[in-house]
Every structure is written in C-alpha cells, then in structure tokens.
Coordinates of C-alpha atoms in Angstrom, one line a residue:
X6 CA 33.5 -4.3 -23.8
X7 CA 30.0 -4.0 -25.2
X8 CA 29.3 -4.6 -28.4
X9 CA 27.6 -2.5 -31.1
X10 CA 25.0 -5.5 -31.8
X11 CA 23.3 -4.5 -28.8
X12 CA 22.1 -1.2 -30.6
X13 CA 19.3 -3.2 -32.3
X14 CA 17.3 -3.4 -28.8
X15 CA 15.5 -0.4 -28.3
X16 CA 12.6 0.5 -25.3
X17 CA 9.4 0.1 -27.8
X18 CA 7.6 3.3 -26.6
X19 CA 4.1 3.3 -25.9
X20 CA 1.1 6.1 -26.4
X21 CA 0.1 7.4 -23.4
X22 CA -3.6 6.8 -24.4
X23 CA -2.6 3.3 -25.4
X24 CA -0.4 2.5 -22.0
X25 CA -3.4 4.2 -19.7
X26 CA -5.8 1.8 -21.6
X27 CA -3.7 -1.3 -20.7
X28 CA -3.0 -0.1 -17.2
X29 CA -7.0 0.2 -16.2
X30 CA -7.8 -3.4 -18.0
X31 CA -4.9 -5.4 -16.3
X32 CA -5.2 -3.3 -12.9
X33 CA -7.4 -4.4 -10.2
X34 CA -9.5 -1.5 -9.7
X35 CA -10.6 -2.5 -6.1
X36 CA -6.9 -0.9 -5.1
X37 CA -6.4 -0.5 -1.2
X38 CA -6.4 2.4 0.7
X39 CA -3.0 3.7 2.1
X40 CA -2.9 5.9 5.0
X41 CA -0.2 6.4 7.3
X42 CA 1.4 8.5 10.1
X43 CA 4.9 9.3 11.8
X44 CA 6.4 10.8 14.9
X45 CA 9.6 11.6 16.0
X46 CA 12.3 12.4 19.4
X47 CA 15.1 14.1 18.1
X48 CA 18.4 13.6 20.0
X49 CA 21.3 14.7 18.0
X50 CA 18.9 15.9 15.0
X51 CA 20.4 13.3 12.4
X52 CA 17.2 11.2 11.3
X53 CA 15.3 12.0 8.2
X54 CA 12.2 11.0 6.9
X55 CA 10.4 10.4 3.3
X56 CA 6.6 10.3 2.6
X57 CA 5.4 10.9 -0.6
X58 CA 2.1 9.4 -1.5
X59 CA 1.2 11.2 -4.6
X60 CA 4.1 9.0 -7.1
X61 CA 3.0 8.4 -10.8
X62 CA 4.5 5.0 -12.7
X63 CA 2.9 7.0 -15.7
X64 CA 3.0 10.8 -15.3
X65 CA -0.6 12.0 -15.8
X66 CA -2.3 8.6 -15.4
X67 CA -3.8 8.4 -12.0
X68 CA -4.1 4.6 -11.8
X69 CA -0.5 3.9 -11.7
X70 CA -0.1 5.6 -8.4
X71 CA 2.4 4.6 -5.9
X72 CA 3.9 5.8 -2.3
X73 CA 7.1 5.7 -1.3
X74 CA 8.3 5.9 2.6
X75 CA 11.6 6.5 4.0
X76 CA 13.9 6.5 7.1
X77 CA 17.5 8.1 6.7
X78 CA 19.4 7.7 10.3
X79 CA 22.7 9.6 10.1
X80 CA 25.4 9.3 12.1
X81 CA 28.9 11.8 12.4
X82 CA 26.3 14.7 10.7
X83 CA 23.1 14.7 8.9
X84 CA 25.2 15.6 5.2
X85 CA 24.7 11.8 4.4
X86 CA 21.0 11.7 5.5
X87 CA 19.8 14.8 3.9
X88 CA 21.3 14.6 0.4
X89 CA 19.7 10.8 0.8
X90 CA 16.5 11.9 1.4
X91 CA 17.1 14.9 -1.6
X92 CA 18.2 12.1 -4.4
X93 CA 17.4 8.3 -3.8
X94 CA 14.1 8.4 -5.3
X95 CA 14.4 9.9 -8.5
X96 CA 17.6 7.7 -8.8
X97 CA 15.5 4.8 -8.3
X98 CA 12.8 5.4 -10.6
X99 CA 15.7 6.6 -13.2
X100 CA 16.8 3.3 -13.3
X101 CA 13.7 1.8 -14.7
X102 CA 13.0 1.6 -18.6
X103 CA 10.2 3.4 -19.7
X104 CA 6.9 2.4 -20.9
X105 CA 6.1 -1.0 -18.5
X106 CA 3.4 -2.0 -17.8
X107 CA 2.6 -2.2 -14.0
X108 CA 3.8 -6.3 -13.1
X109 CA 7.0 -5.3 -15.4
X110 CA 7.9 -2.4 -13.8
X111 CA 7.1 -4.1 -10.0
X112 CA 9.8 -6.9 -11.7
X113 CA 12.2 -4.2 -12.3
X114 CA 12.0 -2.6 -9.0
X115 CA 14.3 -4.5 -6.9
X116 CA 17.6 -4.3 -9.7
X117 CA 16.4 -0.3 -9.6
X118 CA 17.1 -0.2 -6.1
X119 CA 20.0 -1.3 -5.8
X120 CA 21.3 1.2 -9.0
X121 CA 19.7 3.7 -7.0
X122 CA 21.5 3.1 -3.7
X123 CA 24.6 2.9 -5.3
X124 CA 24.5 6.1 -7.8
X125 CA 23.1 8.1 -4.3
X126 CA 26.4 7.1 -2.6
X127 CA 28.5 7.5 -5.4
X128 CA 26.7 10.8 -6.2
X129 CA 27.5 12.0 -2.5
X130 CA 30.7 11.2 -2.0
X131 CA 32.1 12.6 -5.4
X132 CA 29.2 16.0 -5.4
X133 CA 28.6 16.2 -1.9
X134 CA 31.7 19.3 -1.3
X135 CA 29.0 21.5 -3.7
X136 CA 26.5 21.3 -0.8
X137 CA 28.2 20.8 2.6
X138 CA 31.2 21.6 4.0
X139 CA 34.2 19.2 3.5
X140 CA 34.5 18.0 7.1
X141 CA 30.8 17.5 7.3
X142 CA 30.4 15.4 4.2
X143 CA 33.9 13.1 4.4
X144 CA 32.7 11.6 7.7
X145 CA 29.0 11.3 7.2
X146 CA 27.0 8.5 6.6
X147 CA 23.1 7.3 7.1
X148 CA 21.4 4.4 6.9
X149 CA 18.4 3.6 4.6
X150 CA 15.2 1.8 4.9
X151 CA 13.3 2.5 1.3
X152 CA 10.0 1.6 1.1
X153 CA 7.0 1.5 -2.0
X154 CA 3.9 0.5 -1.5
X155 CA 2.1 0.0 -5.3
X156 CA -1.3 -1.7 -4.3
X157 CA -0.9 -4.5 -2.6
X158 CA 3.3 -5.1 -3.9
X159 CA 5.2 -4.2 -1.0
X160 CA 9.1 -3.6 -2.0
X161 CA 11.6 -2.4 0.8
X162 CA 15.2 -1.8 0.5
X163 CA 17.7 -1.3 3.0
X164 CA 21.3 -0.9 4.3
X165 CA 22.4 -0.6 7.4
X166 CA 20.0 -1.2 11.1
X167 CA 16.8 0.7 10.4
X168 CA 13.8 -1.7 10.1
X169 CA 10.9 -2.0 8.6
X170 CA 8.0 -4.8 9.6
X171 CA 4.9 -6.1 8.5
X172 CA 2.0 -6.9 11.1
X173 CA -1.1 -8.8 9.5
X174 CA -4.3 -10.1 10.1
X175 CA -3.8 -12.7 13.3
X176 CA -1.2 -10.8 15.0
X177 CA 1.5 -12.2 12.7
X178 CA 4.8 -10.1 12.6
X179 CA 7.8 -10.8 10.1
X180 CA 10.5 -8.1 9.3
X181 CA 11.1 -6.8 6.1
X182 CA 14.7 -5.8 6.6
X183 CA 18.0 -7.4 7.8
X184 CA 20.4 -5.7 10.2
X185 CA 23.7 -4.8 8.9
X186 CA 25.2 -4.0 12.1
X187 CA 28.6 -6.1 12.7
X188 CA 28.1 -7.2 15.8
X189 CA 25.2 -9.8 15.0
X190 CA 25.5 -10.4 11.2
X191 CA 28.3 -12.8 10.9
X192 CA 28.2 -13.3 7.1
X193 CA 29.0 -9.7 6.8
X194 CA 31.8 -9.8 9.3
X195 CA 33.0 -12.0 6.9
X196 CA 32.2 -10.2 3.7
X197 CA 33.9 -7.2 5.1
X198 CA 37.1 -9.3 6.2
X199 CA 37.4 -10.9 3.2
X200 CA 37.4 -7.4 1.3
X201 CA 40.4 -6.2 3.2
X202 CA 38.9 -5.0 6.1
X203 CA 39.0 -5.4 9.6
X204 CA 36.7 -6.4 12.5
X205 CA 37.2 -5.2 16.0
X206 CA 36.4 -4.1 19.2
X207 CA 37.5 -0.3 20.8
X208 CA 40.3 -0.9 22.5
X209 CA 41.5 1.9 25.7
X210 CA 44.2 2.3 27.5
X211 CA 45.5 -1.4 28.7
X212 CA 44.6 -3.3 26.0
X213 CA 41.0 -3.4 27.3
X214 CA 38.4 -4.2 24.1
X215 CA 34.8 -1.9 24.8
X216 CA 31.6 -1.6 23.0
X217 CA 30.3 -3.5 19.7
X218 CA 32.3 -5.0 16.9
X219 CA 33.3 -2.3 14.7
X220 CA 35.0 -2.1 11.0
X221 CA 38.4 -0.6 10.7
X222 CA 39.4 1.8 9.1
X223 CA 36.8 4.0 10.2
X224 CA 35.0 2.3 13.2
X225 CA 31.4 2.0 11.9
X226 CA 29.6 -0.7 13.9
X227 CA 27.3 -1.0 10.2
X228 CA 28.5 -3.4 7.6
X229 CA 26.5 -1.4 5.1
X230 CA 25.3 2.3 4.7
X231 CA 25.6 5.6 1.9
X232 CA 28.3 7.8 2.9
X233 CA 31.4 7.1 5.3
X234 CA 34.1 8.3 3.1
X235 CA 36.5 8.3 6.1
X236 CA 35.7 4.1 6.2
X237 CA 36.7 1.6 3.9
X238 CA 35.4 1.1 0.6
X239 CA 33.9 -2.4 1.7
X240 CA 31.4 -0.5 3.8
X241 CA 28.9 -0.6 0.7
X242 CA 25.6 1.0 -0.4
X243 CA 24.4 -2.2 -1.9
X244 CA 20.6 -2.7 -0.1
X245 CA 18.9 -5.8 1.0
X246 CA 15.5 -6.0 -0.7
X247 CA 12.5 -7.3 -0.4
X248 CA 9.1 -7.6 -2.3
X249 CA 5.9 -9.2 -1.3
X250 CA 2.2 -9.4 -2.2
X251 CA -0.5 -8.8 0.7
X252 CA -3.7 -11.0 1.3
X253 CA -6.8 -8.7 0.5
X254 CA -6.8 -8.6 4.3
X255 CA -4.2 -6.0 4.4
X256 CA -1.9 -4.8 6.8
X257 CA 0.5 -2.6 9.0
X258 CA 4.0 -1.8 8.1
X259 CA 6.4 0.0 10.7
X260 CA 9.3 1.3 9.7
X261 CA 11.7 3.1 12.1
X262 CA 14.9 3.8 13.0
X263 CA 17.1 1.8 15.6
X264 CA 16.0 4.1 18.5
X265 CA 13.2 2.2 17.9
X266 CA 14.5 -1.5 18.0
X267 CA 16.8 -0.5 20.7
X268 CA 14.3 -0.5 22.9
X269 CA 11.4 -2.5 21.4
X270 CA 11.2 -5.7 19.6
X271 CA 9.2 -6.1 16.6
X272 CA 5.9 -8.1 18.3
X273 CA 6.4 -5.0 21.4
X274 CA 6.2 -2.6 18.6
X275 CA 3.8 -3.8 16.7
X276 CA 1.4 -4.8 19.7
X277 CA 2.1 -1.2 21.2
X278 CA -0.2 0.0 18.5
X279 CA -2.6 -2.2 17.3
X280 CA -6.0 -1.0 16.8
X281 CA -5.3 2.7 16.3
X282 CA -4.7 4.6 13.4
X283 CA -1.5 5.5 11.5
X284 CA -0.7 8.8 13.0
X285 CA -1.7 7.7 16.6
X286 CA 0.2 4.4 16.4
X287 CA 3.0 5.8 15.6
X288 CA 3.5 8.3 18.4
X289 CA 2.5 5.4 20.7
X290 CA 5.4 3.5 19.5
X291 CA 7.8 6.1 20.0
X292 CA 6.0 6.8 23.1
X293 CA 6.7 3.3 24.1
X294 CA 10.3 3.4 23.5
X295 CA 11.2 6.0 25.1
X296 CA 9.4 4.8 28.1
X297 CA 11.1 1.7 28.0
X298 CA 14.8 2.9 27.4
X299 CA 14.7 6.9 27.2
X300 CA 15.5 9.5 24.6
X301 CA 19.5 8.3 23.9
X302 CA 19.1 8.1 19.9
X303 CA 17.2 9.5 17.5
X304 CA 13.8 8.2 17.5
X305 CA 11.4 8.2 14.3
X306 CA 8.7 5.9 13.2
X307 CA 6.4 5.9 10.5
X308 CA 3.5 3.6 10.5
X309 CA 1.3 2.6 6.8
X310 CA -1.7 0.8 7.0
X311 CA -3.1 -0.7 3.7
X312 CA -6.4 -1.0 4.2
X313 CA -9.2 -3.3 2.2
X314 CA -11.2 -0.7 -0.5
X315 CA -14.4 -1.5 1.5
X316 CA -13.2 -0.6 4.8
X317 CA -14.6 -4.0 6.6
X318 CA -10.8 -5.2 7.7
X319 CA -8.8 -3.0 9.7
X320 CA -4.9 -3.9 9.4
X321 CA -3.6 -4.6 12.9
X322 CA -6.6 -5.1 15.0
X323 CA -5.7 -7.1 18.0
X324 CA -6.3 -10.8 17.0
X325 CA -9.3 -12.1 19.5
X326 CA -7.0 -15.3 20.6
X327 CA -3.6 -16.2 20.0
X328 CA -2.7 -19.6 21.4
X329 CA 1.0 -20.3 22.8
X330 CA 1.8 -22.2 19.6
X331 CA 1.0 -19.9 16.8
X332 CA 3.0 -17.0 19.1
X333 CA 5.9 -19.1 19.1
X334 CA 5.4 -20.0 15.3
X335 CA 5.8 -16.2 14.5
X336 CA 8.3 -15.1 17.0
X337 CA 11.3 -13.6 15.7
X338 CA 14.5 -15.0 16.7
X339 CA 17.2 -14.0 14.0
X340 CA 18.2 -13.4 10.3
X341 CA 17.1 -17.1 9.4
X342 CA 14.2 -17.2 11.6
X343 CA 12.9 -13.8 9.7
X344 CA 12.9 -15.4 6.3
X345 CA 11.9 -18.8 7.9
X346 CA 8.9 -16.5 8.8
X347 CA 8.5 -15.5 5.4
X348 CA 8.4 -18.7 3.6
X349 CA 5.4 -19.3 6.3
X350 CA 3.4 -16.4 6.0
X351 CA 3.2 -17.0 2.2
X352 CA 2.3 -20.3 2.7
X353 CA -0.6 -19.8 4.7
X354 CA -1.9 -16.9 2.3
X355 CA -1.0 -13.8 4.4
X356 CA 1.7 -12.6 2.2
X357 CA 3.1 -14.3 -0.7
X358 CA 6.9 -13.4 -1.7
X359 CA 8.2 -12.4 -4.8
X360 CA 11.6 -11.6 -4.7
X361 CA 14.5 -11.4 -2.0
X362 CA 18.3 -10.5 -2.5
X363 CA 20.7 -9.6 -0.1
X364 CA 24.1 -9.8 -1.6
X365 CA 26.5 -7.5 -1.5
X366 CA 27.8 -8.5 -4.9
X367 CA 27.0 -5.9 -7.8
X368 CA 26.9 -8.5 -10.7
X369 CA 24.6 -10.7 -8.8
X370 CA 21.9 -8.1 -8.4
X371 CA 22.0 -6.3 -11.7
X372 CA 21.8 -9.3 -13.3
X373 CA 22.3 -10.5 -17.0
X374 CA 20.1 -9.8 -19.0
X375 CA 21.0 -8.2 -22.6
X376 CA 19.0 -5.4 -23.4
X377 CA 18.9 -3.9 -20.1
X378 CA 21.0 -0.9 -19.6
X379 CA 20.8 0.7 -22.6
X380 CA 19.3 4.0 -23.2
X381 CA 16.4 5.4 -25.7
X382 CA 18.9 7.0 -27.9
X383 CA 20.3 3.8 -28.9
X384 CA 24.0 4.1 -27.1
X385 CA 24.3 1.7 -24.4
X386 CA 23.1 3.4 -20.7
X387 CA 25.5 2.8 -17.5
X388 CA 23.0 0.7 -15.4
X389 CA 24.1 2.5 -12.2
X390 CA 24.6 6.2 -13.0
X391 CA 22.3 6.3 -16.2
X392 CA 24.8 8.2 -18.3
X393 CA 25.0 6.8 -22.1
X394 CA 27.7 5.5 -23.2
X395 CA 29.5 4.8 -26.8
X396 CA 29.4 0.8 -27.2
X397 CA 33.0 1.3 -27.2
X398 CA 33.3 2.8 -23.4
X399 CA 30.9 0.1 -21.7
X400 CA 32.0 -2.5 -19.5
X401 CA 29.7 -5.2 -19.1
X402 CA 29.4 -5.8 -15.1
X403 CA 30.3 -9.7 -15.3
X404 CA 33.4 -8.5 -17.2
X405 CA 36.5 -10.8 -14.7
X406 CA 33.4 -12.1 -12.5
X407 CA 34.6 -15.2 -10.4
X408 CA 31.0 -15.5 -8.9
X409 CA 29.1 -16.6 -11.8
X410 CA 30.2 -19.2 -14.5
X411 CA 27.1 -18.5 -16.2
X412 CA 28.1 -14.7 -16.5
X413 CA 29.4 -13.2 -20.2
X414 CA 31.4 -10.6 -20.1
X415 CA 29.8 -8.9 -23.5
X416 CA 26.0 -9.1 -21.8
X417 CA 25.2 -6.3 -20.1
X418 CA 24.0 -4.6 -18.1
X419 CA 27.3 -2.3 -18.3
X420 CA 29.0 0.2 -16.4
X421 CA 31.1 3.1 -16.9
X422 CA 34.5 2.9 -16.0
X423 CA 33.4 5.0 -12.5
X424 CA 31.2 2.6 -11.9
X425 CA 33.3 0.1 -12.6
X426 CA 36.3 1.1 -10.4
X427 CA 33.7 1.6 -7.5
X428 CA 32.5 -1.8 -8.2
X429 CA 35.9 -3.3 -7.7
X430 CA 36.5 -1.2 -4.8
X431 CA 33.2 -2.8 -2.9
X432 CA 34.5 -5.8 -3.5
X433 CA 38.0 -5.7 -2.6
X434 CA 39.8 -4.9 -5.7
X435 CA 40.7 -2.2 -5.6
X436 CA 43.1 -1.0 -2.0
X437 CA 41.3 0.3 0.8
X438 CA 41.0 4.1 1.0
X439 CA 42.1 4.8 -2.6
X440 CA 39.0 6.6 -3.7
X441 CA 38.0 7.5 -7.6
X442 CA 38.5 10.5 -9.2

C-alpha cells in the first residue's frame, strides 16, 4: 500500500516566463526542419493514420514544439483503430509530470508510452460500448506504431507488426520497431505460453494445420496489440520502445503498415524512395508494394524527413557508392541483427541510442522511482490511468513482484486496483477470459 510519506513530494511548478526562458537557453536553436508526407490503398478500410506537427511540451511556448506520427492497422473492424487514433496521444502526454524541462521530459517519454498504451486499451475495452456497437468493439483490435519526433530525439512505440525505419546519410537502414507477430518472435511465443495461453496453427477438417502460428483463445497471429477482447488477456498493449538521437546529418523515417513489409523489405522500401520528397516518397512506396505483391491488405505509409536548418543535407539521397561490405554490415536479418544494427550506427555517429525496452512486464517499464506517480494535489496519481488516489487505495506496482529483487513494494509508481487486476491479468495471474469490471 502506499504510504502517506510520499505526500511530501510534490511537482515544483514553474512560471511560464521562467520555464520559456530556460527552454530557449538550454535548446539548440538551429532545430531541424520536419516535413513529411503519406499515402494510402485501402482494402478492407481498417488502417488509420496520425500526423500532428503543431504539439506544444509547454502550451504557448513555441520552442518546445514536437510532432507526433501514427499508424493504427485494425483488424476484425476499425472500432480498435479509430478510438486509438481518438485517445493515445493525450494519454501519453497525461502521463508526464508537468513543468520539465525539455532532456527531462524526452527521459520521461518512454515510461509515458507505455502508461499510454495501456490506459488506451483499458479505456477501450471497458468505454468502448458508449461509441460502437458491442459486436464491433468485443472483437476489434489494431496495432500501433507511435512516433515523436522533438528535434533531433526520435522516440517510437509500438505493438504489434507495423514498422517504422530509419534511413540515414550513406544509405544505412535500421528498424525502429520489433514485430510481434507469433510466427517469427519466439520469445513472445513463449511469453504468451507461459501466461496461460496457447500457440497453434489452424487446423481443418483432417487434422490438417494451415496458415501462421496463431494465439488461442482468439486466433490472433499478433503477440501484442490494443483491443481483442474476444482473445486472451496475455495478448497485451505493452509497446516496444525506442529512442534515439540523429547526427546533424539528419534523416528519413518510414513508418507503415504490414501491407507494406509484406511486400517490401526495409533497404527495398527505403531505396524505393530516396531522393524525393516526403509526400512523393511515400506514394512511391506504396506504389512499389503494390506492384510487387498487389492490393491484399491495407496499405499506408508515411514518410518524415528531418532535415538540417540550413538545407545543405538532404536525408535519404542515394549514397554515391556503397561497397559489398558496408551493404552487408547494414543488412537486416532479424530481431538481433536490428539492435546489433543499432549498437553500430551509434557507434559510427549516425544515431546514438538512448533508451530501448521491450518487455512485456509492467513493473519493469514503469520503473521505481518514488515520487513518480503522484499527482499535483498531493494524493498519490495511478501511473497508468492518472486518477488520484487516497495513500490508502494505491498499490505500489512491485507490490508480489518475482522479477525484481531490487523492487519495494511501498515505492511507487502505484496503481489502482483496475489497474492492478489488469496488470495481473497480462501477466498470467489472473484466468484467461475473466475480464474486470
């Protein structure tokens, strides 16, 4: 249970004048220029898109300006997708303490995401009859690939097989993202066994086993997504994320929806439009996938190209020469090959990584630190929902944790008891299809 001691740490609020002042001495003011573009096939009319380029860290101070892009690819109905697309940001940026400065509030990012994934799928499935019809909202579900661009701070979260990947100066291409799709991530094959579910192929009439690994109950071939309500609870919203730096070189991100990397890989993609703008490059990626496999999914891209203040170094130009060795260097092979890729792009200076997660575990990526999750009034704040709480009625999210020894049960950041029971429900606690009030 939390403690009343915690009420002596309160946000220390800032004057605007005083946090504008600080922004525009600590900021770079050579900021790059973001410009992007995206194009779309529709198919069954289930894929959703965010661009929003106008975001404030500080409303009414234009130097803390940020973008945010998205990709929501729904699957059994677009309920999932477009109550995604309606709610994930504003619970993102809900669940980051006012008044940071800009490097404290990049640091907070990545534990926001992952309270904003969850509260959006815990939002849906418990408000979602208020907005769509019950059959519509019990079996849909949507991926999400989440991206903010602050400068030259890249941070992308994701669940589920949409991608997002970064093409730099030199014709370098690493991914952003990792698939959750069953069939080719075998750590979450086992994650989702171990939580009481089960992994298997279709099977027809004979005994006969067809098509990709799937999870059962349910038969979602993802590991991860918002939504599914007619799945198991071990099916969770809990996003991989990633946050790097750029070179003053800049770059090209493409994010897109599997359509996409059905039919392209990420150095086809990202070769398929070098050297045009956003909006160009990507209708010639979707262009290109379609020609290479046909309209069978959904197909939506969005390309963002972060772009050097004085204009001299285009992001994606094709790179003059590319020996055989430095195309096999960054060739993308696999999950481990991808971060492999990472560690070498920072070393050479093209990117330089600050943060990566992927578990699925909700203790590990909240974290414990003490004075998080509390809120302005002085009661202690759920860290996933956001609604305050008496000190009595929090429950700290390490409280019975096997996966940290470290972990004290009266730290926060705590949770309601909602957020608690979903918690144990993700992770197998809790018996599969017994859903909370």
């Amino acid at each position: 249970m939390a403690s009343g001691e915690g009420r002596r740490h309160h946000h220390n609020l800032v004057p605007l004048a005083a946090l504008i002042s600080r922004e525009m001495k600590s900021e770079k003011m050579e900021k790059p220029t973001v410009r992007c573009g995206h194009a779309a096939q529709s198919r069954k009319g289930e894929d959703y898109f965010l661009i929003k380029t106008d975001c404030q860290r500080v409303p009414g101070n234009p130097s803390s300006t940020f973008s945010a892009f998205a990709i929501f690819d729904g699957h059994n109905g677009n309920a999932a997708a477009i109550y995604t697309r309606e709610n994930l940001l504003n619970h993102v940026l809900g669940a980051i303490p006012r008044g940071l400065g800009r490097e404290e509030w990049l640091q907070a990012l990545p534990r926001a995401l992952v309270a904003g994934f969850v509260k959006t799928d815990k939002e849906f499935q418990s408000r979602g009859m208020e907005f769509f019809i019950v059959s519509s909202r019990e079996t849909s579900g949507t991926t999400a690939t989440f991206v903010i661009v602050d400068g030259w701070t890249v941070t992308v979260a994701s669940v589920g097989d949409s991608r997002c990947i970064l093409d730099t100066q030199g014709g370098a291409v690493s991914t952003l993202t990792v698939d959750h799709r069953l069939e080719e991530n075998v750590e979450e094959r086992e994650r989702v066994t171990a939580s009481g579910g089960e992994v298997g192929r279709l099977s027809i009439v004979g005994g006969a086993e067809i098509g990709p690994l799937r999870c059962w109950p349910g038969g979602l071939c993802l590991s991860r997504s918002i939504g599914d309500m007619d799945v198991g609870e071990f099916i969770v919203p809990i996003p991989y994320v990633k946050q790097v730096k750029l070179s003053r070189a800049g770059g090209r991100l493409v994010i897109a929806s599997d359509g996409i990397w059905d039919a392209l890989s990420s150095d086809m993609a990202a070769k398929s439009c070098r050297g045009l703008p956003a909006e160009l490059a990507a209708r010639q990626v979707v262009k290109e996938a379609l020609r290479t496999r046909g309209l069978k999914d959904d197909t939506t891209c969005i390309v963002v190209d972060i772009i050097p203040p004085d204009n001299t170094v285009q992001p994606s130009t094709p790179p003059k020469k590319q020996n055989k060795l430095r195309a096999l260097l960054f060739r993308k092979k696999s999950c481990d090959s991808a971060n492999k890729l990472s560690k070498k792009l920072s070393a050479v200076g093209i990117v330089e990584e600050l943060f990566e997660e992927g578990s699925a575990m909700l203790a590990e990526r909240l974290g414990t630190e003490e004075s998080m999750g509390q809120s302005t009034s002085g009661l202690f704040m759920c860290a996933v929902c956001q609604v305050d709480l008496a000190p009595s009625e929090g429950i700290s999210v390490h409280a019975g944790s096997i996966f940290s020894t470290s972990a004290k049960p009266w730290q926060g950041p705590f949770l309601c008891a909602d957020c608690r029971n979903k918690k144990d429900a993700m992770e197998g606690k809790r018996p599969s299809g017994v859903k909370v009030a």
